[in-house]
PDB file of C-alpha atoms in Angstrom:
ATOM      1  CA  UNK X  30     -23.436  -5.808 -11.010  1.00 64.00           C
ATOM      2  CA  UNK X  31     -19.876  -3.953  -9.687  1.00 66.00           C
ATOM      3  CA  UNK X  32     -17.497  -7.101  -9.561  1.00 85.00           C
ATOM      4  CA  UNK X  33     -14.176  -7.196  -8.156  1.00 91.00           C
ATOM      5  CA  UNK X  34     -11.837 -10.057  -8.468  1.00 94.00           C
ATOM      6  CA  UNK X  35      -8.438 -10.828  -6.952  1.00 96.00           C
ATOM      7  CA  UNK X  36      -5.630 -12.875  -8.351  1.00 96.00           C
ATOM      8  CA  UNK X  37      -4.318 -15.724  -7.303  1.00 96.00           C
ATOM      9  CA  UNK X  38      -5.929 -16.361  -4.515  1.00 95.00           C
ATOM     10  CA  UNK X  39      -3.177 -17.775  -2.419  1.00 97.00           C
ATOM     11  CA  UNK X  40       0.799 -16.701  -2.982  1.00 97.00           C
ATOM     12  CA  UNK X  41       3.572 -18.458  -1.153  1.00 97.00           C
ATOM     13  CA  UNK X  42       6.955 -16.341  -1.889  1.00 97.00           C
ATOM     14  CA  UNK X  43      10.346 -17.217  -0.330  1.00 97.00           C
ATOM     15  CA  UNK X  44      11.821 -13.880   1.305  1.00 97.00           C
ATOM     16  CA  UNK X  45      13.007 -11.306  -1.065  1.00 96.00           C
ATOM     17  CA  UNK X  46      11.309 -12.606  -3.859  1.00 97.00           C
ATOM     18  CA  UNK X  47       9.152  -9.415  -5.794  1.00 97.00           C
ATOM     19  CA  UNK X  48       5.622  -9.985  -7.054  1.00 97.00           C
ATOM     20  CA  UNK X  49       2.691  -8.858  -7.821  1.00 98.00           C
ATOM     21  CA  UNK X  50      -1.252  -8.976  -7.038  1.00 98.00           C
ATOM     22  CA  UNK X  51      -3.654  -8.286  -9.249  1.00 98.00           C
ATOM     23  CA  UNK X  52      -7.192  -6.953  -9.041  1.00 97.00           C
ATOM     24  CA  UNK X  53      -9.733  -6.803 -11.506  1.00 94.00           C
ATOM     25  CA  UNK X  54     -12.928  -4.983 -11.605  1.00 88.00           C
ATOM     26  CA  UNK X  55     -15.618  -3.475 -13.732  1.00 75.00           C
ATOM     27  CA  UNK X  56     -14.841  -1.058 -15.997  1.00 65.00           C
ATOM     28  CA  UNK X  57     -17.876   1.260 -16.173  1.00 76.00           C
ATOM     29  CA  UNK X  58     -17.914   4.035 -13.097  1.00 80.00           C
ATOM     30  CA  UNK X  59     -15.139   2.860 -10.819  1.00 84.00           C
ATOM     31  CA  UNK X  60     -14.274   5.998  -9.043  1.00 86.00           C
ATOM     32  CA  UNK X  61     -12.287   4.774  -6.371  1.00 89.00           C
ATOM     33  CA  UNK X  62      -9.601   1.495  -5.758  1.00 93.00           C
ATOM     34  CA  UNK X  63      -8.831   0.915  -2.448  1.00 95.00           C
ATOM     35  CA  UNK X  64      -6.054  -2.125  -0.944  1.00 97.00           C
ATOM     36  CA  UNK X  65      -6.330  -3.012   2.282  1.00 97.00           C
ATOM     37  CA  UNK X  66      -4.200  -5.258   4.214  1.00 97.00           C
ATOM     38  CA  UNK X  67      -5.848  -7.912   6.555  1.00 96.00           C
ATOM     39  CA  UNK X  68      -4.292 -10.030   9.614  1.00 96.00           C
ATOM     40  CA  UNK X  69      -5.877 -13.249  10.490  1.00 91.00           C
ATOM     41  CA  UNK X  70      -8.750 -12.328  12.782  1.00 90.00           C
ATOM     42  CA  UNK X  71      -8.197  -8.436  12.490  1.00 93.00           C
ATOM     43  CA  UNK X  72      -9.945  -5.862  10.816  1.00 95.00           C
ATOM     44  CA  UNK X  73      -8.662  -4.346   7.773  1.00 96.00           C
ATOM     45  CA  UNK X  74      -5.852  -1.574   7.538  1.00 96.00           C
ATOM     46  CA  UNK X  75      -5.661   0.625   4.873  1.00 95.00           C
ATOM     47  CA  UNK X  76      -3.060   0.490   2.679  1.00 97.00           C
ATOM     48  CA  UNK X  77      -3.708   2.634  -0.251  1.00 95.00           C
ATOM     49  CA  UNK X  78      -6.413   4.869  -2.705  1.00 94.00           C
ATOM     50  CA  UNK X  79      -6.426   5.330  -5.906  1.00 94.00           C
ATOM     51  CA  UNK X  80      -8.780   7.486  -8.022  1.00 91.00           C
ATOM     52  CA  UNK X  81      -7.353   7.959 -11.789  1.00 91.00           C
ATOM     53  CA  UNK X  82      -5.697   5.356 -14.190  1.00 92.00           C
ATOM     54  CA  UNK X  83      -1.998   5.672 -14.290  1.00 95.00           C
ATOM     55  CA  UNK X  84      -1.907   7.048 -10.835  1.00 96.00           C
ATOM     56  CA  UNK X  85       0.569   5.018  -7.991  1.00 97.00           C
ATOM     57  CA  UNK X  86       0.946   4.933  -4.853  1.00 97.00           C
ATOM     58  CA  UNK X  87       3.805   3.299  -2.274  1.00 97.00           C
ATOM     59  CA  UNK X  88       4.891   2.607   0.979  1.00 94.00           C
ATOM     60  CA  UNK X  89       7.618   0.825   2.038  1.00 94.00           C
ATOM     61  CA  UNK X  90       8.136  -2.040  -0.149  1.00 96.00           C
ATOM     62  CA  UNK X  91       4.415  -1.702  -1.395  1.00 97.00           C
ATOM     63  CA  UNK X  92       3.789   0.141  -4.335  1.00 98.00           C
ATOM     64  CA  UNK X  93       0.168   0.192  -6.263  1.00 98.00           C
ATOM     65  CA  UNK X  94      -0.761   1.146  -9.169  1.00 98.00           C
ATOM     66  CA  UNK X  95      -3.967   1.716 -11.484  1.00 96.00           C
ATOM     67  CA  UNK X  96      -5.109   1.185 -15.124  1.00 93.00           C
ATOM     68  CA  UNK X  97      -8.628   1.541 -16.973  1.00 88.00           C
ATOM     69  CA  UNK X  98      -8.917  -1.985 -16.330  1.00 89.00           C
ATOM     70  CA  UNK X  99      -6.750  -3.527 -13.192  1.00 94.00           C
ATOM     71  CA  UNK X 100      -5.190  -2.919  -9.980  1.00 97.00           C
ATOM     72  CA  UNK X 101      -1.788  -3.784  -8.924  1.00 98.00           C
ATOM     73  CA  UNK X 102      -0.096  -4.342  -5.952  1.00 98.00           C
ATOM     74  CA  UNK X 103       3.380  -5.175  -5.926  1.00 98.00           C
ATOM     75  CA  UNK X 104       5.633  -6.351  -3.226  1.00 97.00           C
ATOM     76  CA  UNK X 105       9.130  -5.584  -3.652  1.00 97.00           C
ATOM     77  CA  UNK X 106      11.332  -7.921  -1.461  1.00 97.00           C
ATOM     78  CA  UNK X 107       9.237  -8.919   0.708  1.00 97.00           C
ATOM     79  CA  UNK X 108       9.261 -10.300   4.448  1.00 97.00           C
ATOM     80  CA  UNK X 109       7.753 -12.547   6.132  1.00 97.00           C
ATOM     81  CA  UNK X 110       5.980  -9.948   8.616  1.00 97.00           C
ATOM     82  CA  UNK X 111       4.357  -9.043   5.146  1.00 97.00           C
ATOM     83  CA  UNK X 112       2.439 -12.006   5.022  1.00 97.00           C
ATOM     84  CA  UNK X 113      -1.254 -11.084   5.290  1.00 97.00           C
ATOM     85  CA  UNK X 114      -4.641 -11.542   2.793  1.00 96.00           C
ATOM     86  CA  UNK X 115      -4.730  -8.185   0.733  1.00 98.00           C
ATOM     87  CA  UNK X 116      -7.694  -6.797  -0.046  1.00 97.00           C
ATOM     88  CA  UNK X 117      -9.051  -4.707  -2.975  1.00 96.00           C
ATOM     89  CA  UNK X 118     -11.934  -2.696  -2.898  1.00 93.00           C
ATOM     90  CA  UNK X 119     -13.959  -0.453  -5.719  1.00 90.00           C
ATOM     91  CA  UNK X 120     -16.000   2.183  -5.431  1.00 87.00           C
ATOM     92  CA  UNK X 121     -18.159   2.555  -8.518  1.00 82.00           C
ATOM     93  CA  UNK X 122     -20.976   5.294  -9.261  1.00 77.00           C
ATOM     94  CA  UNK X 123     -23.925   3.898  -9.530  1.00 67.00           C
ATOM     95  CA  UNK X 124     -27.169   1.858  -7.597  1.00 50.00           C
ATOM     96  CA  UNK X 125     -24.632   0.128  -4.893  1.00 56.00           C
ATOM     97  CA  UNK X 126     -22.225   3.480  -3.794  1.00 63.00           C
ATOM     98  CA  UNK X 127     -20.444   1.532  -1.261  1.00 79.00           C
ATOM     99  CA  UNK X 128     -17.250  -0.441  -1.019  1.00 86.00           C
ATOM    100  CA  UNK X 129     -17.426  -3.394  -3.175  1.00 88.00           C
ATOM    101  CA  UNK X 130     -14.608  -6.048  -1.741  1.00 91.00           C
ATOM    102  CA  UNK X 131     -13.057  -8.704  -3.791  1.00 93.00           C
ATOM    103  CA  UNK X 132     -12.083 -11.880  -1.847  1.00 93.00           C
ATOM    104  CA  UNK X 133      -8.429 -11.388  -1.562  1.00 95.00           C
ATOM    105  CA  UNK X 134      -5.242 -13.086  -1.973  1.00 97.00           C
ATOM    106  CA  UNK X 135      -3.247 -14.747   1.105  1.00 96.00           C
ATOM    107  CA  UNK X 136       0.528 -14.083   0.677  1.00 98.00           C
ATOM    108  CA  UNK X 137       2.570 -15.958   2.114  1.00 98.00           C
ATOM    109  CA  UNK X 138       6.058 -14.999   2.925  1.00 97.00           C
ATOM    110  CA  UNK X 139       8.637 -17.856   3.896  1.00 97.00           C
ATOM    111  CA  UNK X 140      12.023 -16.993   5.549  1.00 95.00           C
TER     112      UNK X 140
ATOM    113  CA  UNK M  15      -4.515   1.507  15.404  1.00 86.00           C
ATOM    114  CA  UNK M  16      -7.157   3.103  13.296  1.00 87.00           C
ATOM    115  CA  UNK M  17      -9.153   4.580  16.006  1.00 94.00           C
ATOM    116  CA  UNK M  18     -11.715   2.732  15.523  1.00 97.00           C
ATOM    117  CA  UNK M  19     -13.363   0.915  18.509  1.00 97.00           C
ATOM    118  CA  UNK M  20     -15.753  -2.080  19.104  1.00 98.00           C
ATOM    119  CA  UNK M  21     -17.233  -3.876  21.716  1.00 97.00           C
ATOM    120  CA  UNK M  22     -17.220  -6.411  22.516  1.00 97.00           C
ATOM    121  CA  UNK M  23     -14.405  -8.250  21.165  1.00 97.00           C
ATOM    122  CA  UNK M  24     -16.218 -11.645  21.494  1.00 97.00           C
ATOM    123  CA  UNK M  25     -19.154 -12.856  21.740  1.00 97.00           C
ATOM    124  CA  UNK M  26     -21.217 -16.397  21.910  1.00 97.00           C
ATOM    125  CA  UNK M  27     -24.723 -16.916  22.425  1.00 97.00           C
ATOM    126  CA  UNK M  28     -27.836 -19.069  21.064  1.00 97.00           C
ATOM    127  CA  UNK M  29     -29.565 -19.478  18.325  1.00 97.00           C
ATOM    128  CA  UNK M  30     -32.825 -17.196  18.811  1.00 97.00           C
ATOM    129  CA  UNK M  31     -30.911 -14.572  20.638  1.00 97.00           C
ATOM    130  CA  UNK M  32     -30.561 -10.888  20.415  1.00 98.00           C
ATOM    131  CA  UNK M  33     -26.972  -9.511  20.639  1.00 98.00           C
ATOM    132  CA  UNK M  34     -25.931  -5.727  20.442  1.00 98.00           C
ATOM    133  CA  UNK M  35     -22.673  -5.175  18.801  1.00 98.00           C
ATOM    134  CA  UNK M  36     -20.827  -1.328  19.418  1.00 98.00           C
ATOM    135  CA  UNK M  37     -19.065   0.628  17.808  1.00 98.00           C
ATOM    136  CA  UNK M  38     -16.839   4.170  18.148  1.00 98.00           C
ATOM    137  CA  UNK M  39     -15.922   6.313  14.918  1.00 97.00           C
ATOM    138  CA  UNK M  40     -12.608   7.505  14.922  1.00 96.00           C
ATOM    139  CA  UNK M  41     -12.703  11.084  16.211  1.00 94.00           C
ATOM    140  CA  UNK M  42     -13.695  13.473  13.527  1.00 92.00           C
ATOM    141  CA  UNK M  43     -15.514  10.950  11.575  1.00 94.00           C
ATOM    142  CA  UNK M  44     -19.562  11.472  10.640  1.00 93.00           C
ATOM    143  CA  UNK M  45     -19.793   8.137   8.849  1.00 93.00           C
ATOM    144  CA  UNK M  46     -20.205   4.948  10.300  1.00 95.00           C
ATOM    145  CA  UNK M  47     -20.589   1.640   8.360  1.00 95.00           C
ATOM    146  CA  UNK M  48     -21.385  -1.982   9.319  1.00 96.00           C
ATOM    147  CA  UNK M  49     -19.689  -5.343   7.417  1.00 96.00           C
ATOM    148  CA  UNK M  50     -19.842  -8.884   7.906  1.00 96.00           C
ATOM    149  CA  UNK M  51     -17.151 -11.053   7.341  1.00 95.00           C
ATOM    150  CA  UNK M  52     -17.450 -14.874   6.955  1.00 91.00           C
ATOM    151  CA  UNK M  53     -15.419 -17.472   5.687  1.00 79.00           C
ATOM    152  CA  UNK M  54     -17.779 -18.471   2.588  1.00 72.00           C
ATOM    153  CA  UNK M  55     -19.002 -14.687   1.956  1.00 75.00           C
ATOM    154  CA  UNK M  56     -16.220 -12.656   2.125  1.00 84.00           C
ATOM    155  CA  UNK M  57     -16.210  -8.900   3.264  1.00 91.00           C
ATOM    156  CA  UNK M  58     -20.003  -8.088   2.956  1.00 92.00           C
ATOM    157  CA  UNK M  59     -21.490  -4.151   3.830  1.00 92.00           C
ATOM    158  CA  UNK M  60     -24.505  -4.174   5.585  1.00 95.00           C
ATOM    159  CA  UNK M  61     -25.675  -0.403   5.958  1.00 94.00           C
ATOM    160  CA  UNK M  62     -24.100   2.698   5.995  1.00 93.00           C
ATOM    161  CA  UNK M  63     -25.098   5.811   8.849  1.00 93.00           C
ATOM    162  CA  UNK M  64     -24.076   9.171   8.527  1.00 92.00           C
ATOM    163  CA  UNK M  65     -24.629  11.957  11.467  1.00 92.00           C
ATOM    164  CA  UNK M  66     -27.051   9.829  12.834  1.00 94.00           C
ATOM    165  CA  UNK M  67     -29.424   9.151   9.454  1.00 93.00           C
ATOM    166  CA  UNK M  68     -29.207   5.943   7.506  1.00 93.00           C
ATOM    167  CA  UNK M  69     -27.425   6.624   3.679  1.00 90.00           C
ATOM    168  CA  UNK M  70     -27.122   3.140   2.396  1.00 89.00           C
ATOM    169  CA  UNK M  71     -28.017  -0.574   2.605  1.00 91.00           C
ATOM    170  CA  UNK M  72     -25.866  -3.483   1.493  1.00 89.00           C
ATOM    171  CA  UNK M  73     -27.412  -7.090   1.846  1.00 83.00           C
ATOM    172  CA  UNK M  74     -28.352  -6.735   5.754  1.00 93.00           C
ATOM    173  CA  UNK M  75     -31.215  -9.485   6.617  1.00 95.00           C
ATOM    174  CA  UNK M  76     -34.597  -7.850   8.133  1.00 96.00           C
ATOM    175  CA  UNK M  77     -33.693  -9.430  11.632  1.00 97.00           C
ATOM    176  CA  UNK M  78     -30.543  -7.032  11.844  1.00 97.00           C
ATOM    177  CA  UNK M  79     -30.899  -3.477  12.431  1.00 97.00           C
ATOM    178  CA  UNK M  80     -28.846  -0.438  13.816  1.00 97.00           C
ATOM    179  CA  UNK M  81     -28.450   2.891  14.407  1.00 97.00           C
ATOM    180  CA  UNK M  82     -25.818   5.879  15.418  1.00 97.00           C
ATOM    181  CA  UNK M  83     -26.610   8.037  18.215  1.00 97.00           C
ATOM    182  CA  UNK M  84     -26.433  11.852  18.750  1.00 96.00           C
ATOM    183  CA  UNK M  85     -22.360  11.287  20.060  1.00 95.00           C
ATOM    184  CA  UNK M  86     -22.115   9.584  16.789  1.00 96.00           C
ATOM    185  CA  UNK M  87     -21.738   5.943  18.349  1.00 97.00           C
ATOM    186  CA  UNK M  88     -23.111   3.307  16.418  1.00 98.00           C
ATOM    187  CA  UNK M  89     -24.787  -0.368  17.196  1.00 98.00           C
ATOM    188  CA  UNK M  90     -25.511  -2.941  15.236  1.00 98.00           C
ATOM    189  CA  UNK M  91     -28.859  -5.311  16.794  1.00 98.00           C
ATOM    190  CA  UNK M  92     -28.940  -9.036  15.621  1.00 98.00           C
ATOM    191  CA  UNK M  93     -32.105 -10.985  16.575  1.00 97.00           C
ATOM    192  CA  UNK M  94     -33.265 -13.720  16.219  1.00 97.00           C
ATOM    193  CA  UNK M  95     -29.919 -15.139  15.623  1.00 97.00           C
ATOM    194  CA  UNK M  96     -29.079 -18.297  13.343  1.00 97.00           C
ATOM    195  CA  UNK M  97     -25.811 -20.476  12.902  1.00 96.00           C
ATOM    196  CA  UNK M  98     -25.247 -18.854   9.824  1.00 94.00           C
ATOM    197  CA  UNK M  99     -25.129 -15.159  12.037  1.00 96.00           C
ATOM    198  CA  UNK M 100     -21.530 -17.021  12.923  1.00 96.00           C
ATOM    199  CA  UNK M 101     -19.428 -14.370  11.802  1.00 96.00           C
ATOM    200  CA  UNK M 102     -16.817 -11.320  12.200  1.00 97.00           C
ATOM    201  CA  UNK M 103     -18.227  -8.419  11.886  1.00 98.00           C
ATOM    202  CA  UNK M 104     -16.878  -4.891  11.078  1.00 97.00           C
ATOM    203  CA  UNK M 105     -17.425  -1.173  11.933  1.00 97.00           C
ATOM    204  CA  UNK M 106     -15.813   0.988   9.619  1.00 96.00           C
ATOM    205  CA  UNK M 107     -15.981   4.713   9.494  1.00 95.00           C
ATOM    206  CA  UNK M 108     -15.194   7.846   7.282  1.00 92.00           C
ATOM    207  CA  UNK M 109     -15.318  11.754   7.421  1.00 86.00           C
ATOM    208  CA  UNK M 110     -18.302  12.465   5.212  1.00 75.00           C
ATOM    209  CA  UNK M 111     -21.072  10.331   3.447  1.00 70.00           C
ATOM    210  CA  UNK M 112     -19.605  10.451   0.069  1.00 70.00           C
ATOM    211  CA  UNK M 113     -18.861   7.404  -1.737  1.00 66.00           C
ATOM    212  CA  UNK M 114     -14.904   7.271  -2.379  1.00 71.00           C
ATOM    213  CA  UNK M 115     -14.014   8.386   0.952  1.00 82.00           C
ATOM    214  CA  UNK M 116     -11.166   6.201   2.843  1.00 89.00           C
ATOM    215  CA  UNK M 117     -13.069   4.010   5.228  1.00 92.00           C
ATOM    216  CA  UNK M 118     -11.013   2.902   8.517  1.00 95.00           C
ATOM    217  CA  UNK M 119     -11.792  -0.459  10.351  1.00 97.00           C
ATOM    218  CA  UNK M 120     -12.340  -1.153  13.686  1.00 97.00           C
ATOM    219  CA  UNK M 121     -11.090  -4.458  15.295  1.00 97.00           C
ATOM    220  CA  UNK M 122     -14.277  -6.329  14.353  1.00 97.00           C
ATOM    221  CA  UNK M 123     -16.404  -8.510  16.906  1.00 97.00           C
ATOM    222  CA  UNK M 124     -16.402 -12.189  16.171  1.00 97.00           C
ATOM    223  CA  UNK M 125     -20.263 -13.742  17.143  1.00 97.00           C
ATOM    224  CA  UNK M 126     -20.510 -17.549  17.553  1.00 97.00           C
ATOM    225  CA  UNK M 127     -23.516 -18.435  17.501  1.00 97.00           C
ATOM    226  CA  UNK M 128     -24.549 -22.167  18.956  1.00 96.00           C
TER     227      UNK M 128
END
């Protein structure tokens, strides 16, 4: 079964302090990575796609990036209007062929 | 704003009920998928319609059913509703059918179901 899996599940950062989320998933017949960021009670906004291992993407202090094995998401000085769940999504070929979601992590910024 | 629309916003009925949940692609898009989100489960897809045909079903139960109409509209029917039915759920669409395409959400309509 296509599993993805986010890491940690909850971040607390202090403002300006750069990390990183991580996203796991299975290796055979991903063929898309999506992020997505989510505000209590809203639907999901797209952040970012990514379709080939090495490729990146970024917006504003966002960047992602991809490998054969992982997804990251990394927040470069972040604010506290940045503070959201982030969600990862795969696309793998395959029986399912639709969006499979990992559980997200809850970032917390603090001013 | 993704362009994506749903009605109603909220919505609390019964247990036993039937609800009708709506939704508007963005303008453009053929594709029109359904999610449920709860606490426990996550971000779940239920089924997937594209140009008014059904492509794909996730884990949706036998009492929920939808369809997409010839202006591309889509709703999503949930009888015979349960506690456990207590959830947000998402419409989410996307330019063609094809698996890897960027899906957009809508706004989501939260059921409560007592």
């Amino acid at each position: 079964e296509d599993q993805v899996t986010q890491s940690p599940e909850a971040l607390r950062l202090q403002e300006g302090e750069s990390s990183s989320l991580n996203c796991s998933y299975t290796v055979s017949g991903l063929r898309g990575l999506f992020w997505y960021r989510q505000d209590p009670g809203k639907g999901p906004e797209f952040l970012f796609t990514l379709y080939s291992a090495g490729e990146e993407k970024e917006k504003e202090r966002l960047k992602a990036t991809l490998t054969k094995k992982e997804s990251f998401l990394h927040i470069t000085a972040p604010k506290p209007e940045d503070s959201a769940t982030y969600l990862c999504a795969g696309y793998f070929s395959g029986s399912a062929r639709q969006l499979t979601f990992g559980s997200g992590t809850q970032l917390t910024v603090l001013p | 704003d993704s362009g994506v629309t749903q009605t109603p916003k909220h919505l609390i009925t019964a247990t036993g009920q039937r609800v009708t949940l709506r939704c508007s692609p963005r303008s453009g898009d053929l594709s029109v998928y359904w999610y449920q989100q709860s606490l426990d489960q996550g971000l779940q897809f239920l089924i997937q319609y594209y140009n008014g045909e059904e492509r794909a079903k996730g884990n949706i139960l036998e009492r929920f059913s939808a369809q997409q109409f010839p202006d591309l509209h889509s709703e999503l029917n949930l009888s015979s509703l349960e506690l456990g039915d207590s959830a947000l759920y998402f419409c989410a669409s996307s330019t063609h059918f094809q698996g890897g395409q960027t899906q957009y959400f809508g706004p989501g309509t939260r059921l409560l179901v007592l």
